[in-house]
Amino acid sequence: MDILAILKELFAGVLYLASPAGLKTLAMFVIAGVLIYLAIKKDYEPALLLPIGFGAILANLPPVIDAATGTAAESALGEHGFLTVLFNAGIANELFPILIFIGVGAMIDFSPLLKDPSMIFFGAAAQFGIFATFLVSLVLIPIVLPATAGDSSLILRLASAIGIIGAADGPTTLYVANHFNLKDYMAPISVAAYSYMSLVPVIQPPVIKALTSRKERMIRMNYNEERASKLALILFPIIVTAVAGIIVPMSAPLVGSLMFGNLIRECGVLERLSKTAQNELANLVTILLGITIGGTMVAENFLRLDTLLIMALGLFAFVFDTAGGVLFAKLLNLFRKTKINPMVGAAGISAFPMSARVIQKIAKEEDPFNFILMQSISANVSGQLGSIVAGGMVITLVSMMLGGIW
């Protein structure tokens, strides 16, 4: 082998970056860098955005060429590459979303919700954006993406996953997208879902302030710190699982895993398992889930027009979910003597507990002595349940529309 061939092989990666495909790779490196920047500098859900950003770098590294055969060698995304193995083992079979919900369930305290069950209506109202975006997506997808115009099945399935993004519930979004076999769209769908979930502190405040007056944001709400009874806290996850599984069977895997995690927390005899679910399990699965999602962000599948459409519609859904909760609270105030702070309605999305914290922060900015965190937490945990049930309903309804194909 002459010296020129040796140099060409040594610098194959550099030469690749100068090609058209390499320029797309550089663009993905920039996008990955932005995600890592938001994670480290802005502290926007670093546990998710940092692994996603790093996974995107791994997924877009120049291909390794085997000098002996001249073909592409095994890489992180090859048939046996570790990112492919993680995707098949954790997302393709829906394992990671299930495990994440066990951890989330172990972190949730349903006591505030049980003491004020009316807050569950905010978890339902804040899902408005899901169904509004689903309908808008049915119209826009064939217009913006003409290649899909003749495929009504793809349009319905894609609209379903895009709508769920508005709940700011990453695991449920992945669950719906995977159920409808949207592997080619998994990268933009998952990135949109988790990015918007991490950007709750940026997106929600302007929407809330645009729909409420300062007087409304200063409304104080009474709260009794006494917890619900232990019997109620134990029966709640069992009853919710049974009822949700009967009414919306497709929601059973996610609702069941969430409630199982919560039962471990509340039963009082599995403290070690509860702490493991809240810490080791949740942290480990979050790392694996994040880097696997990043591994789906291959340039050829991500730098497309449909990515922009999915990101835009996902933002539309998120804004409408927030607005739906606020407007529902304002509607209730027309008939209530004791007023509800309308901001609490915005916490009905699924981004637990970030949304509740954002609401409390805004309340303290208007009135340093206004504490509505527990009411916001109540709406937030009901939103967690609401998004799962909404996801199950979407799967059921769309499956019926597709004639039970899926």
Short mmCIF file of C-alpha atoms in Angstrom, two decimals:
data_model
loop_
_atom_site.label_atom_id
_atom_site.label_comp_id
_atom_site.label_asym_id
_atom_site.label_seq_id
_atom_site.Cartn_x
_atom_site.Cartn_y
_atom_site.Cartn_z
CA MET A 1 0.00 0.00 0.00
CA ASP A 2 1.49 3.35 -1.04
CA ILE A 3 1.75 6.35 1.24
CA LEU A 4 -1.19 8.13 -0.43
CA ALA A 5 -3.52 5.21 0.20
CA ILE A 6 -2.41 5.05 3.83
CA LEU A 7 -3.07 8.76 4.34
CA LYS A 8 -6.45 8.45 2.63
CA GLU A 9 -7.43 5.65 4.97
CA LEU A 10 -6.18 7.48 8.05
CA PHE A 11 -8.11 10.63 7.18
CA ALA A 12 -11.18 8.92 5.71
CA GLY A 13 -13.39 10.47 8.39
CA VAL A 14 -12.14 13.99 7.65
CA LEU A 15 -12.66 13.50 3.91
CA TYR A 16 -16.17 12.20 4.59
CA LEU A 17 -17.09 15.42 6.41
CA ALA A 18 -16.25 17.38 3.26
CA SER A 19 -18.80 15.40 1.22
CA PRO A 20 -22.54 16.28 0.95
CA ALA A 21 -23.36 13.51 3.41
CA GLY A 22 -20.65 14.83 5.70
CA LEU A 23 -22.20 18.30 5.73
CA LYS A 24 -25.43 16.78 7.04
CA THR A 25 -23.36 15.05 9.70
CA LEU A 26 -21.87 18.39 10.73
CA ALA A 27 -25.39 19.85 10.92
CA MET A 28 -26.40 17.03 13.27
CA PHE A 29 -23.31 17.70 15.39
CA VAL A 30 -24.50 21.31 15.74
CA ILE A 31 -28.00 20.16 16.77
CA ALA A 32 -26.47 17.72 19.27
CA GLY A 33 -24.31 20.54 20.60
CA VAL A 34 -27.38 22.72 21.13
CA LEU A 35 -29.07 19.96 23.14
CA ILE A 36 -25.96 19.47 25.28
CA TYR A 37 -25.68 23.25 25.76
CA LEU A 38 -29.30 23.48 26.93
CA ALA A 39 -28.66 20.59 29.33
CA ILE A 40 -25.47 21.96 30.89
CA LYS A 41 -25.74 25.74 30.58
CA LYS A 42 -29.50 26.21 30.94
CA ASP A 43 -30.17 23.14 33.13
CA TYR A 44 -33.16 22.10 30.96
CA GLU A 45 -33.74 18.46 31.93
CA PRO A 46 -30.01 17.59 31.69
CA ALA A 47 -30.70 13.95 32.59
CA LEU A 48 -32.49 13.63 29.23
CA LEU A 49 -31.07 16.24 26.88
CA LEU A 50 -27.41 15.43 27.54
CA PRO A 51 -27.73 11.68 26.74
CA ILE A 52 -29.90 12.54 23.71
CA GLY A 53 -27.31 15.01 22.42
CA PHE A 54 -24.42 12.61 22.96
CA GLY A 55 -26.35 9.75 21.36
CA ALA A 56 -26.93 11.95 18.30
CA ILE A 57 -23.16 12.47 18.00
CA LEU A 58 -22.56 8.72 18.16
CA ALA A 59 -25.27 8.05 15.59
CA ASN A 60 -23.75 10.48 13.07
CA LEU A 61 -20.07 9.62 13.25
CA PRO A 62 -18.54 8.96 9.80
CA PRO A 63 -18.80 5.32 8.71
CA VAL A 64 -15.80 3.08 9.33
CA ILE A 65 -14.56 1.40 6.15
CA ASP A 66 -12.95 -2.03 6.42
CA ALA A 67 -9.65 -1.74 4.52
CA ALA A 68 -9.67 -5.41 3.57
CA THR A 69 -13.16 -5.55 2.07
CA GLY A 70 -13.87 -1.91 1.28
CA THR A 71 -17.26 -2.15 2.99
CA ALA A 72 -18.65 -0.30 6.01
CA ALA A 73 -17.59 -1.96 9.25
CA GLU A 74 -19.74 -2.41 12.35
CA SER A 75 -20.53 0.85 14.19
CA ALA A 76 -22.73 2.05 17.05
CA LEU A 77 -25.71 1.79 14.68
CA GLY A 78 -24.73 -1.38 12.87
CA GLU A 79 -26.78 -4.55 13.02
CA HIS A 80 -25.05 -5.48 16.26
CA GLY A 81 -24.11 -1.95 17.33
CA PHE A 82 -24.96 -1.10 20.93
CA LEU A 83 -27.41 1.69 20.00
CA THR A 84 -29.31 -0.72 17.76
CA VAL A 85 -29.31 -3.35 20.51
CA LEU A 86 -30.65 -0.79 23.00
CA PHE A 87 -33.37 0.35 20.58
CA ASN A 88 -34.55 -3.20 19.92
CA ALA A 89 -34.37 -4.16 23.58
CA GLY A 90 -35.91 -1.06 25.10
CA ILE A 91 -38.01 0.95 22.66
CA ALA A 92 -39.10 -1.45 19.93
CA ASN A 93 -40.67 -3.68 22.58
CA GLU A 94 -41.84 -0.70 24.75
CA LEU A 95 -39.76 -1.81 27.76
CA PHE A 96 -38.14 1.57 28.55
CA PRO A 97 -41.44 3.53 28.75
CA ILE A 98 -42.83 0.87 31.10
CA LEU A 99 -39.79 0.95 33.38
CA ILE A 100 -39.73 4.76 33.37
CA PHE A 101 -43.34 4.83 34.57
CA ILE A 102 -42.58 2.45 37.42
CA GLY A 103 -39.94 4.93 38.59
CA VAL A 104 -42.24 7.93 38.09
CA GLY A 105 -45.04 6.19 39.96
CA ALA A 106 -42.74 5.61 42.91
CA MET A 107 -42.00 9.36 43.00
CA ILE A 108 -45.63 10.55 42.90
CA ASP A 109 -47.62 11.41 46.00
CA PHE A 110 -51.32 11.20 45.12
CA SER A 111 -52.37 12.51 48.54
CA PRO A 112 -52.98 16.11 47.37
CA LEU A 113 -55.14 14.82 44.52
CA LEU A 114 -57.15 12.52 46.80
CA LYS A 115 -57.82 15.41 49.16
CA ASP A 116 -59.12 17.54 46.29
CA PRO A 117 -60.42 15.17 43.58
CA SER A 118 -61.78 18.10 41.55
CA MET A 119 -58.21 18.69 40.35
CA ILE A 120 -58.49 15.60 38.19
CA PHE A 121 -60.63 17.61 35.77
CA PHE A 122 -57.61 19.79 34.98
CA GLY A 123 -55.72 16.67 33.97
CA ALA A 124 -58.51 16.01 31.48
CA ALA A 125 -58.91 19.61 30.26
CA ALA A 126 -55.19 19.97 29.61
CA GLN A 127 -55.35 17.11 27.09
CA PHE A 128 -57.36 19.29 24.71
CA GLY A 129 -54.25 20.03 22.66
CA ILE A 130 -53.77 16.32 21.89
CA PHE A 131 -57.05 15.98 20.03
CA ALA A 132 -56.93 19.49 18.50
CA THR A 133 -53.46 18.79 17.10
CA PHE A 134 -54.56 15.36 15.88
CA LEU A 135 -57.27 17.00 13.75
CA VAL A 136 -54.94 19.76 12.51
CA SER A 137 -52.29 17.15 11.64
CA LEU A 138 -54.78 15.19 9.53
CA VAL A 139 -55.16 18.30 7.37
CA LEU A 140 -51.54 19.51 7.27
CA ILE A 141 -49.61 16.25 6.85
CA PRO A 142 -50.81 15.48 3.29
CA ILE A 143 -50.36 19.16 2.31
CA VAL A 144 -46.84 19.66 3.68
CA LEU A 145 -45.74 16.10 2.92
CA PRO A 146 -47.29 15.27 -0.48
CA ALA A 147 -45.65 11.83 -0.46
CA THR A 148 -48.07 10.80 2.30
CA ALA A 149 -51.20 12.05 0.50
CA GLY A 150 -52.21 8.62 -0.76
CA ASP A 151 -51.44 6.78 2.46
CA SER A 152 -54.33 7.42 4.85
CA SER A 153 -53.00 4.80 7.28
CA LEU A 154 -49.66 6.62 7.67
CA ILE A 155 -51.40 10.00 8.04
CA LEU A 156 -53.63 8.70 10.84
CA ARG A 157 -50.78 6.96 12.65
CA LEU A 158 -48.42 9.93 12.36
CA ALA A 159 -51.12 12.40 13.47
CA SER A 160 -51.73 10.23 16.56
CA ALA A 161 -48.11 10.34 17.71
CA ILE A 162 -47.76 14.07 16.97
CA GLY A 163 -50.85 14.88 19.02
CA ILE A 164 -49.50 13.07 22.10
CA ILE A 165 -46.40 15.31 22.06
CA GLY A 166 -48.59 18.09 23.47
CA ALA A 167 -48.98 16.25 26.77
CA ALA A 168 -45.24 16.69 27.39
CA ASP A 169 -45.17 12.98 28.19
CA GLY A 170 -42.18 11.37 26.51
CA PRO A 171 -42.82 7.71 27.46
CA THR A 172 -46.46 7.83 26.29
CA THR A 173 -45.39 9.49 23.03
CA LEU A 174 -42.84 6.73 22.42
CA TYR A 175 -45.42 4.11 23.32
CA VAL A 176 -47.94 5.44 20.77
CA ALA A 177 -45.32 5.95 18.03
CA ASN A 178 -43.92 2.47 18.52
CA HIS A 179 -47.40 0.90 18.63
CA PHE A 180 -48.13 2.38 15.21
CA ASN A 181 -44.76 1.28 13.80
CA LEU A 182 -43.46 4.79 13.10
CA LYS A 183 -39.77 3.85 13.30
CA ASP A 184 -38.82 6.17 10.42
CA TYR A 185 -40.31 9.12 12.35
CA MET A 186 -39.15 8.08 15.82
CA ALA A 187 -36.25 10.57 15.92
CA PRO A 188 -38.22 13.82 15.40
CA ILE A 189 -41.19 12.55 17.45
CA SER A 190 -39.09 11.56 20.46
CA VAL A 191 -36.83 14.62 20.28
CA ALA A 192 -39.86 16.93 20.06
CA ALA A 193 -41.56 15.19 23.00
CA TYR A 194 -38.56 15.32 25.32
CA SER A 195 -37.34 18.74 24.18
CA TYR A 196 -40.68 20.39 24.85
CA MET A 197 -40.93 18.55 28.16
CA SER A 198 -37.58 20.04 29.17
CA LEU A 199 -38.60 23.49 27.89
CA VAL A 200 -41.66 23.77 30.13
CA PRO A 201 -40.05 26.73 32.01
CA VAL A 202 -39.64 28.55 28.70
CA ILE A 203 -42.91 27.73 26.90
CA GLN A 204 -45.54 27.76 29.64
CA PRO A 205 -45.03 31.19 31.32
CA PRO A 206 -45.77 33.33 28.20
CA VAL A 207 -48.87 31.27 27.41
CA ILE A 208 -50.14 31.54 30.99
CA LYS A 209 -49.49 35.29 31.21
CA ALA A 210 -51.18 35.90 27.87
CA LEU A 211 -54.38 34.22 29.11
CA THR A 212 -54.53 35.54 32.69
CA SER A 213 -54.54 38.91 34.42
CA ARG A 214 -52.22 39.79 37.29
CA LYS A 215 -55.23 39.72 39.62
CA GLU A 216 -56.02 36.15 38.55
CA ARG A 217 -52.41 35.07 39.00
CA MET A 218 -52.49 36.43 42.57
CA ILE A 219 -55.49 34.34 43.64
CA ARG A 220 -54.64 32.42 46.81
CA MET A 221 -55.92 28.92 47.51
CA ASN A 222 -56.29 27.20 50.87
CA TYR A 223 -54.58 23.88 51.45
CA ASN A 224 -54.73 21.36 54.31
CA GLU A 225 -51.32 19.71 54.81
CA GLU A 226 -52.77 16.56 56.36
CA ARG A 227 -52.17 13.53 54.11
CA ALA A 228 -54.88 11.22 52.85
CA SER A 229 -55.35 7.98 54.78
CA LYS A 230 -52.98 5.10 54.16
CA LEU A 231 -55.88 2.88 53.08
CA ALA A 232 -56.95 5.41 50.44
CA LEU A 233 -53.38 5.73 49.14
CA ILE A 234 -53.08 1.92 48.84
CA LEU A 235 -56.48 1.40 47.22
CA PHE A 236 -56.07 4.28 44.74
CA PRO A 237 -53.44 2.69 42.43
CA ILE A 238 -55.27 -0.64 42.49
CA ILE A 239 -58.66 0.87 41.64
CA VAL A 240 -57.24 3.21 38.97
CA THR A 241 -55.48 0.30 37.25
CA ALA A 242 -58.64 -1.80 37.22
CA VAL A 243 -60.91 1.03 36.02
CA ALA A 244 -58.49 2.30 33.34
CA GLY A 245 -57.80 -1.25 32.16
CA ILE A 246 -61.52 -1.92 31.74
CA ILE A 247 -62.52 1.40 30.16
CA VAL A 248 -59.38 2.02 28.04
CA PRO A 249 -57.58 -1.34 27.77
CA MET A 250 -54.78 0.09 25.59
CA SER A 251 -53.71 2.32 28.48
CA ALA A 252 -53.28 -0.63 30.84
CA PRO A 253 -49.51 -1.20 30.34
CA LEU A 254 -48.58 2.42 31.12
CA VAL A 255 -51.23 3.05 33.78
CA GLY A 256 -50.43 -0.30 35.37
CA SER A 257 -46.69 0.37 35.55
CA LEU A 258 -47.27 3.89 36.94
CA MET A 259 -49.69 2.61 39.58
CA PHE A 260 -47.46 -0.36 40.43
CA GLY A 261 -44.60 2.02 41.17
CA ASN A 262 -46.92 4.11 43.32
CA LEU A 263 -48.19 1.05 45.20
CA ILE A 264 -44.60 0.11 46.03
CA ARG A 265 -44.20 3.60 47.49
CA GLU A 266 -47.40 3.67 49.53
CA CYS A 267 -47.68 0.08 50.80
CA GLY A 268 -45.15 0.78 53.58
CA VAL A 269 -43.44 -2.62 53.49
CA LEU A 270 -41.21 -2.19 50.40
CA GLU A 271 -39.13 0.84 51.28
CA ARG A 272 -35.98 -0.55 49.66
CA LEU A 273 -37.81 -1.31 46.40
CA SER A 274 -39.45 2.11 46.49
CA LYS A 275 -36.08 3.86 46.81
CA THR A 276 -34.62 1.64 44.09
CA ALA A 277 -37.47 2.50 41.72
CA GLN A 278 -37.15 6.22 42.47
CA ASN A 279 -33.38 6.32 42.14
CA GLU A 280 -31.39 3.48 40.58
CA LEU A 281 -34.11 2.21 38.22
CA ALA A 282 -35.30 5.66 37.11
CA ASN A 283 -31.75 6.97 36.65
CA LEU A 284 -30.49 3.93 34.76
CA VAL A 285 -33.45 3.77 32.37
CA THR A 286 -33.28 7.54 31.81
CA ILE A 287 -29.65 7.26 30.72
CA LEU A 288 -30.35 4.33 28.39
CA LEU A 289 -33.53 5.89 27.02
CA GLY A 290 -31.84 9.23 26.34
CA ILE A 291 -28.83 7.85 24.50
CA THR A 292 -31.07 5.46 22.52
CA ILE A 293 -33.34 8.31 21.42
CA GLY A 294 -30.25 10.25 20.38
CA GLY A 295 -29.19 7.18 18.41
CA THR A 296 -32.30 7.51 16.23
CA MET A 297 -31.25 11.02 15.14
CA VAL A 298 -29.42 9.91 12.01
CA ALA A 299 -29.01 12.81 9.57
CA GLU A 300 -30.86 11.17 6.69
CA ASN A 301 -33.89 10.49 8.91
CA PHE A 302 -33.80 13.76 10.84
CA LEU A 303 -32.87 16.54 8.41
CA ARG A 304 -36.15 16.36 6.52
CA LEU A 305 -39.22 18.53 6.03
CA ASP A 306 -41.33 16.20 8.14
CA THR A 307 -39.07 16.92 11.13
CA LEU A 308 -39.93 20.62 10.95
CA LEU A 309 -43.63 19.75 10.62
CA ILE A 310 -43.54 17.42 13.63
CA MET A 311 -41.65 19.96 15.75
CA ALA A 312 -44.08 22.75 14.79
CA LEU A 313 -47.20 20.67 15.41
CA GLY A 314 -45.74 19.37 18.67
CA LEU A 315 -45.26 22.94 19.87
CA PHE A 316 -48.82 23.76 18.76
CA ALA A 317 -50.12 20.81 20.80
CA PHE A 318 -48.09 21.80 23.85
CA VAL A 319 -49.34 25.40 23.75
CA PHE A 320 -52.95 24.28 23.32
CA ASP A 321 -52.67 21.79 26.19
CA THR A 322 -51.44 24.58 28.46
CA ALA A 323 -54.12 26.97 27.22
CA GLY A 324 -56.84 24.34 27.61
CA GLY A 325 -56.08 23.90 31.31
CA VAL A 326 -55.97 27.66 32.00
CA LEU A 327 -59.19 28.40 30.12
CA PHE A 328 -60.99 25.51 31.84
CA ALA A 329 -60.03 26.94 35.24
CA LYS A 330 -61.30 30.36 34.20
CA LEU A 331 -64.56 28.77 33.08
CA LEU A 332 -65.00 27.06 36.44
CA ASN A 333 -64.41 30.35 38.24
CA LEU A 334 -67.55 31.74 36.62
CA PHE A 335 -69.59 29.30 38.71
CA ARG A 336 -67.51 29.03 41.90
CA LYS A 337 -67.66 31.22 44.97
CA THR A 338 -64.15 30.13 46.03
CA LYS A 339 -61.97 30.95 43.04
CA ILE A 340 -59.26 28.74 41.57
CA ASN A 341 -55.98 30.29 40.49
CA PRO A 342 -56.21 29.70 36.70
CA MET A 343 -52.49 28.96 36.51
CA VAL A 344 -53.14 25.67 38.29
CA GLY A 345 -54.98 24.50 35.17
CA ALA A 346 -51.77 24.78 33.15
CA ALA A 347 -50.18 22.17 35.42
CA GLY A 348 -52.63 19.62 34.03
CA ILE A 349 -50.04 18.60 31.42
CA SER A 350 -47.93 15.55 32.10
CA ALA A 351 -44.53 17.19 32.74
CA PHE A 352 -44.30 16.12 36.38
CA PRO A 353 -43.16 17.88 38.55
CA MET A 354 -41.66 20.61 36.33
CA SER A 355 -44.94 22.24 35.40
CA ALA A 356 -46.08 22.49 39.02
CA ARG A 357 -42.80 24.17 39.95
CA VAL A 358 -43.15 26.64 37.10
CA ILE A 359 -46.65 27.57 38.27
CA GLN A 360 -45.44 28.13 41.83
CA LYS A 361 -42.56 30.27 40.57
CA ILE A 362 -44.91 32.52 38.60
CA ALA A 363 -47.24 32.79 41.60
CA LYS A 364 -44.37 33.90 43.87
CA GLU A 365 -43.25 36.48 41.31
CA GLU A 366 -46.69 38.10 41.58
CA ASP A 367 -47.10 37.56 45.34
CA PRO A 368 -44.16 36.26 47.43
CA PHE A 369 -46.60 34.79 49.97
CA ASN A 370 -48.80 32.92 47.52
CA PHE A 371 -48.25 29.15 47.76
CA ILE A 372 -50.17 27.06 45.23
CA LEU A 373 -47.57 24.33 44.76
CA MET A 374 -49.66 21.51 46.23
CA GLN A 375 -52.71 22.39 44.12
CA SER A 376 -50.43 22.51 41.08
CA ILE A 377 -48.95 19.13 42.02
CA SER A 378 -52.50 17.74 42.23
CA ALA A 379 -53.27 18.96 38.72
CA ASN A 380 -49.87 17.76 37.51
CA VAL A 381 -50.28 14.17 38.71
CA SER A 382 -53.79 14.07 37.28
CA GLY A 383 -52.26 15.24 34.00
CA GLN A 384 -49.86 12.32 34.17
CA LEU A 385 -52.82 9.96 34.37
CA GLY A 386 -54.79 11.96 31.81
CA SER A 387 -52.07 11.79 29.16
CA ILE A 388 -51.75 8.02 29.54
CA VAL A 389 -55.50 7.51 29.24
CA ALA A 390 -55.60 9.93 26.29
CA GLY A 391 -52.81 7.96 24.63
CA GLY A 392 -54.77 4.74 25.11
CA MET A 393 -57.91 6.36 23.72
CA VAL A 394 -56.02 7.63 20.65
CA ILE A 395 -54.61 4.15 19.99
CA THR A 396 -58.06 2.59 20.38
CA LEU A 397 -59.90 5.12 18.20
CA VAL A 398 -57.28 5.20 15.43
CA SER A 399 -57.06 1.40 15.43
CA MET A 400 -60.82 1.28 14.95
CA MET A 401 -60.54 3.77 12.08
CA LEU A 402 -57.85 1.63 10.50
CA GLY A 403 -60.11 -1.41 10.70
CA GLY A 404 -58.12 -3.09 13.46
CA ILE A 405 -55.02 -3.46 11.26
CA TRP A 406 -52.79 -2.25 14.06
#
